[in-house]
Short mmCIF file of N, CA and C in Angstrom, two decimals:
data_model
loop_
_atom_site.label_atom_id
_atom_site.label_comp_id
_atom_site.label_asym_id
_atom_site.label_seq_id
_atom_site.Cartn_x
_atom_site.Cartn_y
_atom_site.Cartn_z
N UNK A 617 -35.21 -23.43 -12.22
CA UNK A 617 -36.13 -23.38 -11.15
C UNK A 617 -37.24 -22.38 -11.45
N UNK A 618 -38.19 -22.49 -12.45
CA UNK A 618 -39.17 -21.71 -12.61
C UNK A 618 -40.05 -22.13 -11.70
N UNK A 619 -40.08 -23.03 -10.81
CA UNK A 619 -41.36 -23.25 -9.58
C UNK A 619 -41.26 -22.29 -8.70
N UNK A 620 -42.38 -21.24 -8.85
CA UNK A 620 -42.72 -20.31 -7.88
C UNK A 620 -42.62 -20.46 -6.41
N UNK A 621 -42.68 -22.19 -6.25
CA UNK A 621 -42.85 -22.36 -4.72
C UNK A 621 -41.41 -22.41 -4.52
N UNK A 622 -41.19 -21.77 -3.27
CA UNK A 622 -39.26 -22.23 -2.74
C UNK A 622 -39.03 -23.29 -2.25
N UNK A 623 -38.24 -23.97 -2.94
CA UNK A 623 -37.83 -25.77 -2.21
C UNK A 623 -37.40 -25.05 -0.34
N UNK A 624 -37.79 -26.38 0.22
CA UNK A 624 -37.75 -26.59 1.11
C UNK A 624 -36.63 -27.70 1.70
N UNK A 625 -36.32 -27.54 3.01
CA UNK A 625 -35.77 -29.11 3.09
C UNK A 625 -34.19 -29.10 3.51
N UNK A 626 -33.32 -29.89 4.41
CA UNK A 626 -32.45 -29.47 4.48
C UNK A 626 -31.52 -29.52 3.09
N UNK A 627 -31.51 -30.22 2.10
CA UNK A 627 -30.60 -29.95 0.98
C UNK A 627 -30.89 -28.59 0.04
N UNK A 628 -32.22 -28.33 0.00
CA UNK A 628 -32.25 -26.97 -0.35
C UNK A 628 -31.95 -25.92 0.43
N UNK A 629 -31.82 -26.03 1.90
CA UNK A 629 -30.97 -25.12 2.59
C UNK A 629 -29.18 -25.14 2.75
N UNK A 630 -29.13 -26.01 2.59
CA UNK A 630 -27.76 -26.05 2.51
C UNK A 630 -27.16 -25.52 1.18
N UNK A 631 -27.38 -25.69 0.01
CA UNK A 631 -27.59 -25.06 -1.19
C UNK A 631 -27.65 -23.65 -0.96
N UNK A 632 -28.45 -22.88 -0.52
CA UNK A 632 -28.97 -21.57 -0.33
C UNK A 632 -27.76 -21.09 0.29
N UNK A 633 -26.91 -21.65 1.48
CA UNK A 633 -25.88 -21.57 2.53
C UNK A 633 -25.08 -21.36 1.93
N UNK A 634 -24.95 -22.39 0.76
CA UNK A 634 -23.49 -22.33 -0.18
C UNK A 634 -23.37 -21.59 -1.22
N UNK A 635 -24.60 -21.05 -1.87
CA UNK A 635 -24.75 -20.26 -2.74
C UNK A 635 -24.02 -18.70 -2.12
N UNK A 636 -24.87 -18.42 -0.69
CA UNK A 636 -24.27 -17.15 0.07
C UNK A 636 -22.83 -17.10 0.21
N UNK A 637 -22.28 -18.48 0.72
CA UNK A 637 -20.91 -18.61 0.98
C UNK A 637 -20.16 -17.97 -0.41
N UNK A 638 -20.40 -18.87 -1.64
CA UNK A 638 -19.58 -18.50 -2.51
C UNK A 638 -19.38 -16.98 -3.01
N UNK A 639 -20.77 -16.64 -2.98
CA UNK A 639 -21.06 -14.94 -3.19
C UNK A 639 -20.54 -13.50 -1.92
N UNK A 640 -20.21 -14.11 -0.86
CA UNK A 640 -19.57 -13.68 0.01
C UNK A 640 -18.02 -14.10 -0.52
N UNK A 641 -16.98 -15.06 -0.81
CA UNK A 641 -16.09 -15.37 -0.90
C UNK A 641 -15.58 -14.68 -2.19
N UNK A 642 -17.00 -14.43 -3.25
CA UNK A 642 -16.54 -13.79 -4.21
C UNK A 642 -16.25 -11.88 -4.41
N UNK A 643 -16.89 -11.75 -3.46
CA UNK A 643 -16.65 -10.50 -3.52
C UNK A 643 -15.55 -9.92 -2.19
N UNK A 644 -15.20 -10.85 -1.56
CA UNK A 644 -13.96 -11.10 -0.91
C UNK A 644 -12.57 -10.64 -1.45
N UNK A 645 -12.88 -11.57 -2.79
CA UNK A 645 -11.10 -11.92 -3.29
C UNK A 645 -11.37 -10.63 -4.73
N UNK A 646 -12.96 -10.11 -4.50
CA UNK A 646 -12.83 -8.85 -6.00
C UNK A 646 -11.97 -7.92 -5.25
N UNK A 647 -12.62 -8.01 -3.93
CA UNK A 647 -12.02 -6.58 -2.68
C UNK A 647 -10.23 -6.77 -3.02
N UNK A 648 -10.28 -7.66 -2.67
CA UNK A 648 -8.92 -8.14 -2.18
C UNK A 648 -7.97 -7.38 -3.76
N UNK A 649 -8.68 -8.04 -4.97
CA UNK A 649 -7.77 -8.02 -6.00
C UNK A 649 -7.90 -6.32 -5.88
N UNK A 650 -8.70 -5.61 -5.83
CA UNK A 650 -8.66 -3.96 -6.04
C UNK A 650 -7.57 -3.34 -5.09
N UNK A 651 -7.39 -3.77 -3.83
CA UNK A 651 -6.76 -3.17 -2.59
C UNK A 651 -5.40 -3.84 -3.71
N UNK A 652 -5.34 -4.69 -3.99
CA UNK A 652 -3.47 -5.22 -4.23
C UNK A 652 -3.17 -4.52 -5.32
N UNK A 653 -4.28 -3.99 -6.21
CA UNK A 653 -4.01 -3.60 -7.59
C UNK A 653 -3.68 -1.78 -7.30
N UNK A 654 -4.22 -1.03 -6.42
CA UNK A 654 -4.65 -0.10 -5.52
C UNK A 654 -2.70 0.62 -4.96
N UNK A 655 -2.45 -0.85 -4.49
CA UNK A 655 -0.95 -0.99 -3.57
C UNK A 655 -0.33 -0.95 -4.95
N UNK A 656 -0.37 -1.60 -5.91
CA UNK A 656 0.62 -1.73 -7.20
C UNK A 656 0.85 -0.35 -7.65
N UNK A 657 0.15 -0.01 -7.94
CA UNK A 657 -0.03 1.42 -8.59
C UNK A 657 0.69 2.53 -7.75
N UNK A 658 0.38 2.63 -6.45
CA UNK A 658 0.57 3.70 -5.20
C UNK A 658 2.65 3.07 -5.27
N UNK A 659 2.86 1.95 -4.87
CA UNK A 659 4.17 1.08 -5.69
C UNK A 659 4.80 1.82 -6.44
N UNK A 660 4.75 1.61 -7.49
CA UNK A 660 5.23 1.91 -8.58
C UNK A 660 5.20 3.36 -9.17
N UNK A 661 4.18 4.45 -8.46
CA UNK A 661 4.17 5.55 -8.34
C UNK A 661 5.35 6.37 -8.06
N UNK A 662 5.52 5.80 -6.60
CA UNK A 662 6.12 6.25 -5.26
C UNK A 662 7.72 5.83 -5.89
N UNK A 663 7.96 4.59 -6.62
CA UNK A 663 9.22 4.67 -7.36
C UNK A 663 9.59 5.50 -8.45
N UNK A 664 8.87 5.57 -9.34
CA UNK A 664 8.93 6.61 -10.65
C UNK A 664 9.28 7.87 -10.12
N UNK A 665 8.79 8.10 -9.21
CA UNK A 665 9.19 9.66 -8.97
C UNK A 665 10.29 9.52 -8.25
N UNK A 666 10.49 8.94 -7.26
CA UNK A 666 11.76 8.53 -6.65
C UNK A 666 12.67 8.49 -7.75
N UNK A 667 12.58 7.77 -8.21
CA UNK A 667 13.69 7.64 -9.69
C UNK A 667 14.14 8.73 -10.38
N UNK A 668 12.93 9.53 -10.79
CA UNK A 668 12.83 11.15 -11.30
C UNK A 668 13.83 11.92 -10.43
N UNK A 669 13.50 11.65 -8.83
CA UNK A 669 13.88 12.99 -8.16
C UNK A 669 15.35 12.36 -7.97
N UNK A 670 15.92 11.36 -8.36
CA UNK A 670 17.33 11.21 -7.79
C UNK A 670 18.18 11.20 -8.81
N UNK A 671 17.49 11.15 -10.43
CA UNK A 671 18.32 11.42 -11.42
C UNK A 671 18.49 13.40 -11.08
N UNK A 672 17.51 13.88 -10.97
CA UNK A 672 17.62 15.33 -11.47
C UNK A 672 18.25 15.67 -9.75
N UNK A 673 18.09 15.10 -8.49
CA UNK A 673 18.78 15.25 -7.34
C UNK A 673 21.02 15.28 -7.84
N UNK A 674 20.96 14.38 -8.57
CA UNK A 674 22.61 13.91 -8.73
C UNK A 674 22.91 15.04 -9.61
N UNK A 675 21.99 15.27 -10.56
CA UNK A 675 22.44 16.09 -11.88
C UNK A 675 23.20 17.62 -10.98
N UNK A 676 22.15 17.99 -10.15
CA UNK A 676 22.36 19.55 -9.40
C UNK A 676 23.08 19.19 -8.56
N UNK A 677 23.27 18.13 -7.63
CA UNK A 677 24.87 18.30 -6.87
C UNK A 677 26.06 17.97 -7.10
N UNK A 678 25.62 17.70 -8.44
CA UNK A 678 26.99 17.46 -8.91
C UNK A 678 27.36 18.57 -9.95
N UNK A 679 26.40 19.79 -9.98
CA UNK A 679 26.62 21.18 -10.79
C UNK A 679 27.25 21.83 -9.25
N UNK A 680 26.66 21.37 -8.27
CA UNK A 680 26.66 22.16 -7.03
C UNK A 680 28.20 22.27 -6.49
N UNK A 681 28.77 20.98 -6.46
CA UNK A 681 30.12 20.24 -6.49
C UNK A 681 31.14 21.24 -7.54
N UNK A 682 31.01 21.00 -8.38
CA UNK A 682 31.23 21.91 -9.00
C UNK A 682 31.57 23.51 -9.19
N UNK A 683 30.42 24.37 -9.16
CA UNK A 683 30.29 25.48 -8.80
C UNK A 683 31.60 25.72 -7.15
N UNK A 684 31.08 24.88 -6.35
CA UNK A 684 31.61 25.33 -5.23
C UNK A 684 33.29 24.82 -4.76
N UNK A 685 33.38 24.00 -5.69
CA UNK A 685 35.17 23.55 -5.94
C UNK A 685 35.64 24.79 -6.62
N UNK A 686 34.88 24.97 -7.93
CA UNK A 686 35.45 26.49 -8.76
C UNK A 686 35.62 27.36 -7.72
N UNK A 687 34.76 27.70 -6.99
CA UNK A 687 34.40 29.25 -5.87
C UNK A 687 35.80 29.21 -5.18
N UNK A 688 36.02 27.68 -4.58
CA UNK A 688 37.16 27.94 -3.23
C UNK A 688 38.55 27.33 -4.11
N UNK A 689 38.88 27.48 -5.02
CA UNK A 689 39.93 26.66 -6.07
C UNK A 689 41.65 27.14 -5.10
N UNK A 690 41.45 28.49 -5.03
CA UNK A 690 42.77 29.05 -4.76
C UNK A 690 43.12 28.60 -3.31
N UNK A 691 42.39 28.29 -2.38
CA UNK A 691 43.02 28.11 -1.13
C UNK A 691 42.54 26.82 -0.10
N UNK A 692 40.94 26.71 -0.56
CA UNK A 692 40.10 25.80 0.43
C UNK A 692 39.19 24.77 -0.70
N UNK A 693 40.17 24.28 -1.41
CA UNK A 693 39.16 23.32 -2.90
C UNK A 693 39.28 21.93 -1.76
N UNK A 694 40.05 21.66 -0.92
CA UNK A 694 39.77 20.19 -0.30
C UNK A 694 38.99 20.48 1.00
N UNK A 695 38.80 21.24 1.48
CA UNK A 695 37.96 21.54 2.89
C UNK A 695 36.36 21.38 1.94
N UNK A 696 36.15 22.43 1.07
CA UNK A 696 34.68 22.25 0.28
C UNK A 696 34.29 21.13 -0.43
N UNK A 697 35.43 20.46 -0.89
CA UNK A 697 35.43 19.37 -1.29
C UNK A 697 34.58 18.07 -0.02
N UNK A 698 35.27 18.46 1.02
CA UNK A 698 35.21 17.43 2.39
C UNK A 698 33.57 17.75 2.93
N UNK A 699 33.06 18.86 3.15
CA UNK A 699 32.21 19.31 3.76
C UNK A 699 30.86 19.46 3.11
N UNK A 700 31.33 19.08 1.75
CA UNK A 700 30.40 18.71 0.78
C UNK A 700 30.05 17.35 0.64
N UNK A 701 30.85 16.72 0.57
CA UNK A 701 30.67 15.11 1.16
C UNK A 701 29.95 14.92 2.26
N UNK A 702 30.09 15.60 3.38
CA UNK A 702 29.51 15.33 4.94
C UNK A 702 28.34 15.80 4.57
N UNK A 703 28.11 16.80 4.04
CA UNK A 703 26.45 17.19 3.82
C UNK A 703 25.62 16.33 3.00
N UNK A 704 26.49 16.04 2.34
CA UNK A 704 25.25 15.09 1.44
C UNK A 704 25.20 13.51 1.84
N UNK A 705 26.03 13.14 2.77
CA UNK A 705 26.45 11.51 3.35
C UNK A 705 25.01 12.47 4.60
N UNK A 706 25.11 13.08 5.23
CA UNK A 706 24.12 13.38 6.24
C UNK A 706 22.59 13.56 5.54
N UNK A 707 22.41 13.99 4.47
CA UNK A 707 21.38 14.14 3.79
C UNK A 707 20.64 12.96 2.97
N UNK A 708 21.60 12.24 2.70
CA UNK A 708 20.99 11.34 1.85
C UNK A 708 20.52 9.48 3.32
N UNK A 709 21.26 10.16 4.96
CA UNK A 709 20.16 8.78 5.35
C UNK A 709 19.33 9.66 5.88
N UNK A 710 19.26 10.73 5.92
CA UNK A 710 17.44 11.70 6.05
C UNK A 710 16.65 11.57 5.11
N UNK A 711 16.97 11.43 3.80
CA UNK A 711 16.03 11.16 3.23
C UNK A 711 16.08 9.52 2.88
N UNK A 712 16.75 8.86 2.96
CA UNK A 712 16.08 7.03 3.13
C UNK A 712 15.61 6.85 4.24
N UNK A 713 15.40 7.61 5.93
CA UNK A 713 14.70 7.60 6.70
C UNK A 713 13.35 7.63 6.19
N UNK A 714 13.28 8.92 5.61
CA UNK A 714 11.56 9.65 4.98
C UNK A 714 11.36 8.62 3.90
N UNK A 715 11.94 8.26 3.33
CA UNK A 715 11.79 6.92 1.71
C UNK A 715 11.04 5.96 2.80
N UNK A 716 11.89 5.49 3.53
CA UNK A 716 11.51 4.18 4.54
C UNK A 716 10.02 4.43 5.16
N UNK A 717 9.95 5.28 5.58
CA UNK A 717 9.06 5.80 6.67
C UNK A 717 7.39 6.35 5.61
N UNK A 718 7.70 6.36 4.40
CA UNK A 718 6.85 7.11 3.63
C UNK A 718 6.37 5.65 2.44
N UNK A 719 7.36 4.70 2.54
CA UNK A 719 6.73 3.94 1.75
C UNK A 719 6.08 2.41 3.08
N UNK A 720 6.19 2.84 4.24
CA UNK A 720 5.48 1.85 5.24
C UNK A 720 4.16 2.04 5.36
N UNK A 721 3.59 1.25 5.09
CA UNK A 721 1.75 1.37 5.11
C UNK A 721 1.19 1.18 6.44
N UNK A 722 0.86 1.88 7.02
CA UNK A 722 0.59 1.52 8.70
C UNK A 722 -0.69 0.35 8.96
N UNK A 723 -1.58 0.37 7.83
CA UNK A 723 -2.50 0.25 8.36
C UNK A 723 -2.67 -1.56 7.02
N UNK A 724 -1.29 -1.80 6.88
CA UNK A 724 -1.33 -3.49 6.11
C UNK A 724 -1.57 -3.07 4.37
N UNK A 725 -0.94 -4.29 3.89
CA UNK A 725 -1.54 -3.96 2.34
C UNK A 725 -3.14 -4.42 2.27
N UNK A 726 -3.78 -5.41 2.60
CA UNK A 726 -4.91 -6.04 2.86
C UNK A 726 -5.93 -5.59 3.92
N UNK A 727 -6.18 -4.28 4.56
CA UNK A 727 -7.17 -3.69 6.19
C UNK A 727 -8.25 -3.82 5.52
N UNK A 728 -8.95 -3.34 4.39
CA UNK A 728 -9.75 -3.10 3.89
C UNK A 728 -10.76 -4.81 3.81
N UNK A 729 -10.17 -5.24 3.24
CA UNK A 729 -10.34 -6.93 2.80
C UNK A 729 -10.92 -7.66 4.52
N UNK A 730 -9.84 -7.31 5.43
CA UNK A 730 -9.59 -7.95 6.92
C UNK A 730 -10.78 -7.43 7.72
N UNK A 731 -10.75 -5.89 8.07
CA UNK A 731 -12.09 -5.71 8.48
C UNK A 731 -13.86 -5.92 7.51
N UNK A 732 -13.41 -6.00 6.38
CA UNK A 732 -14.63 -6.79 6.01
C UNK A 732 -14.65 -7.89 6.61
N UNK A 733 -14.14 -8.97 6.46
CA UNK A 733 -14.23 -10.25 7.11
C UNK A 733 -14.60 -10.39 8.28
N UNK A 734 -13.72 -9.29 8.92
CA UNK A 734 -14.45 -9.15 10.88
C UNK A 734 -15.72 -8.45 10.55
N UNK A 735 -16.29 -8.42 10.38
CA UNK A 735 -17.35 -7.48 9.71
C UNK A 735 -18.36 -8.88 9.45
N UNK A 736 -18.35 -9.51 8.71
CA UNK A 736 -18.76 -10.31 8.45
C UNK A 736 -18.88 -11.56 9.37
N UNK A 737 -18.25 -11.66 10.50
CA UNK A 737 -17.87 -13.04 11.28
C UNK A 737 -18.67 -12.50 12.54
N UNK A 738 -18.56 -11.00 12.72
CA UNK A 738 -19.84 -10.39 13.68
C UNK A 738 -21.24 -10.67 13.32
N UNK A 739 -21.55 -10.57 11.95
CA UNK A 739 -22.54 -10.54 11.52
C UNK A 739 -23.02 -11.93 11.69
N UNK A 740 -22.36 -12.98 11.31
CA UNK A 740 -22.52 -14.09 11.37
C UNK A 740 -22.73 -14.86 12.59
N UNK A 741 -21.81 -14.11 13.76
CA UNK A 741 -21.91 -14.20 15.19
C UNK A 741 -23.29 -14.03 15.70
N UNK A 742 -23.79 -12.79 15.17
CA UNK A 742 -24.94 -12.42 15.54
C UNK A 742 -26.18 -12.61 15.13
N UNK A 743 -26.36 -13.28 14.24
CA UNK A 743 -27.17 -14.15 13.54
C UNK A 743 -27.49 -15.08 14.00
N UNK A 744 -26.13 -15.97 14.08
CA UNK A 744 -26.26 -17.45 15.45
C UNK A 744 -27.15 -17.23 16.66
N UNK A 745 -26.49 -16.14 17.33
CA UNK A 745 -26.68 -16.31 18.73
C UNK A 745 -28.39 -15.51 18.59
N UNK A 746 -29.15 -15.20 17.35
CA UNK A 746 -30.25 -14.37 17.16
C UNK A 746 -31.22 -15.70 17.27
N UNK A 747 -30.61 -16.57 16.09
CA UNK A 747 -31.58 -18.01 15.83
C UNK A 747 -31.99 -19.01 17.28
N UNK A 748 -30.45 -18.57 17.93
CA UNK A 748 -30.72 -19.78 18.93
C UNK A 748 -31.46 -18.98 20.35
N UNK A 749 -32.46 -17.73 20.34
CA UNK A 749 -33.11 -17.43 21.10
C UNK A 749 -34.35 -17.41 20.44
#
């Protein structure tokens, strides 16, 4: 289209329509792929260290276990034994509470993507209702 003049006409507007559409749709699903790629990463983060902290978590209570069976050996090795169990059966659903609660995204894997779109359907709203006054 090196003709300086701009086609006219409804098929060259409709063209123009679809050209916008696709270029809106395309930078839609770029959004989209960054936010999921964004979540992958934050993912797989949030496990690695999890992983980290529950190998080196077991390693020390089970030195801890230890240590504190040696300490009470002569009279109270099954009471420390018992109460060591209860602490860590109480400790470990406090922290899959905080796991649970820390890996929930409040706000969707996709907000970013969604309010563009409402974003866009206003805009579009308001455009309409601009032409038809």
């Amino acid at each position: 289209m090196s003709d300086p003049v701009q086609e006219r006409g409804l098929l060259a507007s409709l063209r123009r329509l679809l050209s916008t559409a696709l270029e809106i749709a395309q930078v839609r699903l770029e959004l989209l792929g960054t936010e999921i790629e964004l979540e992958k990463r934050r993912l797989f983060d949030g496990l690695l260290w999890g992983a980290v902290a529950l190998l080196v978590l077991g390693l020390g209570l089970a030195l801890l276990c230890g240590f504190v069976v040696l300490l009470f050996w002569d009279g109270y090795r099954v009471a420390a034994a018992g109460v060591m169990a209860l602490v860590f059966l109480v400790a470990s659903g406090l922290l899959m509470r905080e796991a649970r609660r820390r890996l929930h995204s409040p706000t969707g894997l996709i907000s970013t993507s969604v309010s563009e779109l409402k974003r866009d359907l206003v805009g579009l709203k308001a455009s309409g209702q601009h032409e038809q006054q």
